[in-house]
mmCIF file of C-alpha atoms and ligand atoms in Angstrom:
data_model
loop_
_atom_site.group_PDB
_atom_site.id
_atom_site.type_symbol
_atom_site.label_atom_id
_atom_site.label_comp_id
_atom_site.label_asym_id
_atom_site.label_seq_id
_atom_site.Cartn_x
_atom_site.Cartn_y
_atom_site.Cartn_z
ATOM 1 C CA UNK A 159 2.927 26.593 2.098
ATOM 2 C CA UNK A 160 4.617 23.517 0.712
ATOM 3 C CA UNK A 161 4.171 20.207 2.482
ATOM 4 C CA UNK A 162 6.429 17.681 0.789
ATOM 5 C CA UNK A 163 5.739 14.264 2.322
ATOM 6 C CA UNK A 164 6.728 10.645 1.854
ATOM 7 C CA UNK A 165 4.362 7.724 2.199
ATOM 8 C CA UNK A 166 4.675 3.961 1.958
ATOM 9 C CA UNK A 167 2.838 2.202 -0.828
ATOM 10 C CA UNK A 168 2.469 -1.532 -1.379
ATOM 11 C CA UNK A 169 1.300 -3.218 -4.566
ATOM 12 C CA UNK A 170 -0.341 -6.309 -3.076
ATOM 13 C CA UNK A 171 -0.113 -9.948 -4.257
ATOM 14 C CA UNK A 172 -3.372 -9.836 -6.256
ATOM 15 C CA UNK A 173 -2.088 -6.978 -8.417
ATOM 16 C CA UNK A 174 1.432 -8.392 -8.831
ATOM 17 C CA UNK A 175 -0.095 -11.718 -9.859
ATOM 18 C CA UNK A 176 -2.181 -9.992 -12.551
ATOM 19 C CA UNK A 177 0.889 -8.172 -13.931
ATOM 20 C CA UNK A 178 -0.400 -4.758 -12.899
ATOM 21 C CA UNK A 179 2.866 -3.407 -11.450
ATOM 22 C CA UNK A 180 3.667 -1.024 -14.316
ATOM 23 C CA UNK A 181 0.048 0.110 -14.714
ATOM 24 C CA UNK A 182 -0.245 0.937 -11.026
ATOM 25 C CA UNK A 183 3.169 2.662 -10.940
ATOM 26 C CA UNK A 184 1.956 4.785 -13.873
ATOM 27 C CA UNK A 185 -1.104 5.824 -11.854
ATOM 28 C CA UNK A 186 1.251 7.200 -9.200
ATOM 29 C CA UNK A 187 3.524 8.914 -11.734
ATOM 30 C CA UNK A 188 0.559 10.479 -13.609
ATOM 31 C CA UNK A 189 -0.571 11.905 -10.275
ATOM 32 C CA UNK A 190 2.763 13.608 -9.599
ATOM 33 C CA UNK A 191 4.186 11.074 -7.179
ATOM 34 C CA UNK A 192 7.914 10.416 -7.422
ATOM 35 C CA UNK A 193 8.938 6.836 -6.652
ATOM 36 C CA UNK A 194 12.009 7.417 -4.482
ATOM 37 C CA UNK A 195 12.696 3.772 -3.711
ATOM 38 C CA UNK A 196 11.069 0.494 -4.684
ATOM 39 C CA UNK A 197 11.673 -3.211 -4.333
ATOM 40 C CA UNK A 198 9.847 -6.397 -5.195
ATOM 41 C CA UNK A 199 9.953 -8.806 -2.267
ATOM 42 C CA UNK A 200 8.116 -11.679 -0.659
ATOM 43 C CA UNK A 201 7.608 -11.467 3.083
ATOM 44 C CA UNK A 202 7.063 -14.161 5.696
ATOM 45 C CA UNK A 203 3.821 -14.330 7.648
ATOM 46 C CA UNK A 204 5.522 -13.215 10.891
ATOM 47 C CA UNK A 205 6.727 -10.083 9.062
ATOM 48 C CA UNK A 206 3.196 -9.351 7.803
ATOM 49 C CA UNK A 207 1.964 -9.786 11.388
ATOM 50 C CA UNK A 208 4.457 -7.166 12.522
ATOM 51 C CA UNK A 209 3.609 -4.796 9.654
ATOM 52 C CA UNK A 210 -0.139 -5.005 10.330
ATOM 53 C CA UNK A 211 0.136 -5.130 14.139
ATOM 54 C CA UNK A 212 -2.231 -2.116 14.495
ATOM 55 C CA UNK A 213 -4.946 -4.478 13.212
ATOM 56 C CA UNK A 214 -4.130 -7.375 15.547
ATOM 57 C CA UNK A 215 -7.414 -7.221 17.415
ATOM 58 C CA UNK A 216 -9.485 -7.268 14.209
ATOM 59 C CA UNK A 217 -11.304 -10.424 13.125
ATOM 60 C CA UNK A 218 -9.643 -10.231 9.696
ATOM 61 C CA UNK A 219 -6.061 -9.969 11.060
ATOM 62 C CA UNK A 220 -5.008 -13.582 10.487
ATOM 63 C CA UNK A 221 -6.350 -13.726 6.911
ATOM 64 C CA UNK A 222 -4.860 -10.328 6.172
ATOM 65 C CA UNK A 223 -1.382 -11.439 7.255
ATOM 66 C CA UNK A 224 -1.644 -14.745 5.391
ATOM 67 C CA UNK A 225 -2.681 -12.833 2.303
ATOM 68 C CA UNK A 226 0.101 -10.214 2.358
ATOM 69 C CA UNK A 227 2.668 -12.992 2.702
ATOM 70 C CA UNK A 228 1.070 -15.217 0.036
ATOM 71 C CA UNK A 229 3.075 -13.926 -2.938
ATOM 72 C CA UNK A 230 5.410 -11.202 -4.184
ATOM 73 C CA UNK A 231 4.627 -7.568 -3.399
ATOM 74 C CA UNK A 232 6.174 -4.265 -4.472
ATOM 75 C CA UNK A 233 6.980 -1.787 -1.713
ATOM 76 C CA UNK A 234 7.666 1.844 -2.615
ATOM 77 C CA UNK A 235 8.427 5.174 -1.012
ATOM 78 C CA UNK A 236 6.279 7.780 -2.791
ATOM 79 C CA UNK A 237 6.949 11.494 -2.516
ATOM 80 C CA UNK A 238 4.850 14.547 -3.436
ATOM 81 C CA UNK A 239 3.034 17.446 -1.813
ATOM 82 C CA UNK A 240 0.617 16.010 0.795
ATOM 83 C CA UNK A 241 1.626 12.501 -0.282
ATOM 84 C CA UNK A 242 -0.253 10.718 2.508
ATOM 85 C CA UNK A 243 -3.708 12.187 1.882
ATOM 86 C CA UNK A 244 -3.217 12.390 -1.909
ATOM 87 C CA UNK A 245 -2.286 8.705 -2.033
ATOM 88 C CA UNK A 246 -5.349 7.767 -0.006
ATOM 89 C CA UNK A 247 -7.524 9.770 -2.395
ATOM 90 C CA UNK A 248 -5.907 8.096 -5.397
ATOM 91 C CA UNK A 249 -6.311 4.598 -3.878
ATOM 92 C CA UNK A 250 -10.005 5.100 -3.018
ATOM 93 C CA UNK A 251 -12.060 3.361 -0.334
ATOM 94 C CA UNK A 252 -10.694 0.159 1.258
ATOM 95 C CA UNK A 253 -13.569 -1.822 -0.250
ATOM 96 C CA UNK A 254 -13.221 -1.564 -4.061
ATOM 97 C CA UNK A 255 -17.003 -1.803 -4.492
ATOM 98 C CA UNK A 256 -17.295 1.446 -2.503
ATOM 99 C CA UNK A 257 -14.347 3.221 -4.144
ATOM 100 C CA UNK A 258 -14.925 6.208 -6.418
ATOM 101 C CA UNK A 259 -14.573 5.991 -10.209
ATOM 102 C CA UNK A 260 -11.019 6.594 -11.346
ATOM 103 C CA UNK A 261 -9.376 5.369 -8.137
ATOM 104 C CA UNK A 262 -6.839 2.531 -8.148
ATOM 105 C CA UNK A 263 -8.984 0.245 -6.011
ATOM 106 C CA UNK A 264 -12.034 0.868 -8.191
ATOM 107 C CA UNK A 265 -10.037 0.094 -11.342
ATOM 108 C CA UNK A 266 -8.015 -2.874 -10.143
ATOM 109 C CA UNK A 267 -9.278 -4.110 -6.756
ATOM 110 C CA UNK A 268 -11.298 -7.315 -6.607
ATOM 111 C CA UNK A 269 -12.423 -7.441 -2.955
ATOM 112 C CA UNK A 270 -11.802 -5.832 0.431
ATOM 113 C CA UNK A 271 -8.846 -8.215 0.924
ATOM 114 C CA UNK A 272 -7.592 -8.187 -2.650
ATOM 115 C CA UNK A 273 -7.730 -4.423 -2.923
ATOM 116 C CA UNK A 274 -4.457 -4.173 -4.898
ATOM 117 C CA UNK A 275 -2.717 -1.439 -2.876
ATOM 118 C CA UNK A 276 -1.889 -0.311 0.637
ATOM 119 C CA UNK A 277 -0.979 3.230 1.644
ATOM 120 C CA UNK A 278 0.056 4.743 4.981
ATOM 121 C CA UNK A 279 -2.817 6.452 6.794
ATOM 122 C CA UNK A 280 -0.949 9.098 8.833
ATOM 123 C CA UNK A 281 2.447 10.804 9.086
ATOM 124 C CA UNK A 282 3.285 8.707 12.110
ATOM 125 C CA UNK A 283 2.484 5.440 10.342
ATOM 126 C CA UNK A 284 4.215 6.546 7.125
ATOM 127 C CA UNK A 285 7.456 6.899 9.066
ATOM 128 C CA UNK A 286 7.005 3.558 10.832
ATOM 129 C CA UNK A 287 6.081 1.759 7.587
ATOM 130 C CA UNK A 288 8.930 3.321 5.552
ATOM 131 C CA UNK A 289 11.413 2.300 8.252
ATOM 132 C CA UNK A 290 9.896 -1.180 8.353
ATOM 133 C CA UNK A 291 10.776 -1.881 4.720
ATOM 134 C CA UNK A 292 13.649 0.467 3.970
ATOM 135 C CA UNK A 293 15.728 0.834 7.118
ATOM 136 C CA UNK A 294 19.201 -0.359 6.098
HETATM 137 P P1 CMP B 497 -4.954 -1.960 3.939
HETATM 138 O O1 CMP B 497 -5.011 -0.517 3.529
HETATM 139 O O2 CMP B 497 -3.766 -2.724 3.461
HETATM 140 O O3 CMP B 497 -5.011 -2.063 5.539
HETATM 141 C C1 CMP B 497 -5.553 -3.178 6.197
HETATM 142 C C2 CMP B 497 -6.241 -4.117 5.272
HETATM 143 O O4 CMP B 497 -7.148 -5.015 5.871
HETATM 144 C C3 CMP B 497 -7.088 -3.355 4.288
HETATM 145 O O5 CMP B 497 -6.258 -2.669 3.376
HETATM 146 C C4 CMP B 497 -7.953 -4.457 3.701
HETATM 147 O O6 CMP B 497 -7.378 -5.059 2.553
HETATM 148 C C5 CMP B 497 -7.985 -5.517 4.819
HETATM 149 N N1 CMP B 497 -9.317 -5.781 5.329
HETATM 150 C C6 CMP B 497 -9.940 -6.963 5.302
HETATM 151 N N2 CMP B 497 -11.151 -6.900 5.863
HETATM 152 C C7 CMP B 497 -11.327 -5.619 6.254
HETATM 153 C C8 CMP B 497 -12.394 -4.909 6.900
HETATM 154 N N3 CMP B 497 -13.534 -5.511 7.249
HETATM 155 N N4 CMP B 497 -12.214 -3.598 7.142
HETATM 156 C C9 CMP B 497 -11.051 -2.966 6.811
HETATM 157 N N5 CMP B 497 -10.004 -3.598 6.193
HETATM 158 C C10 CMP B 497 -10.146 -4.900 5.920
#
């Protein structure tokens, strides 16, 4: 049975800064994701705090929010069959040093903070995250 899904993807400041936008977009396209919408933006820290509010009790929350708001990012709606789980597979483990060969974080990530990409982790969060950036 078909399960066409949409997920939110972010190319994080470390990857934008290293001019990896096109390379990372190509990784998605090669893996049958369609980029339905995309925009390059810079967000304020209070917006990052709202986006990452599920992590607010974590010790890394403050640094995480400072980081996401430290420079331009690219936010995208990606669509394909099982987009949420397929994107997480393609990104690889959160910590690039633990990510499998061939994954985006293994190829481009530099550390657990500067791990180049974010992807929604569930259908519920995909909807919330897509609305966060693309609700007109
Ligand atoms: P992301 O998928 O964007 O979701 C939350 C982010 O927190 C995660 O990627 C990491 O970049 C960052 N982070 C920093 N420290 C940790 C940690 N110890 N465990 C999990 N995520 C972390």
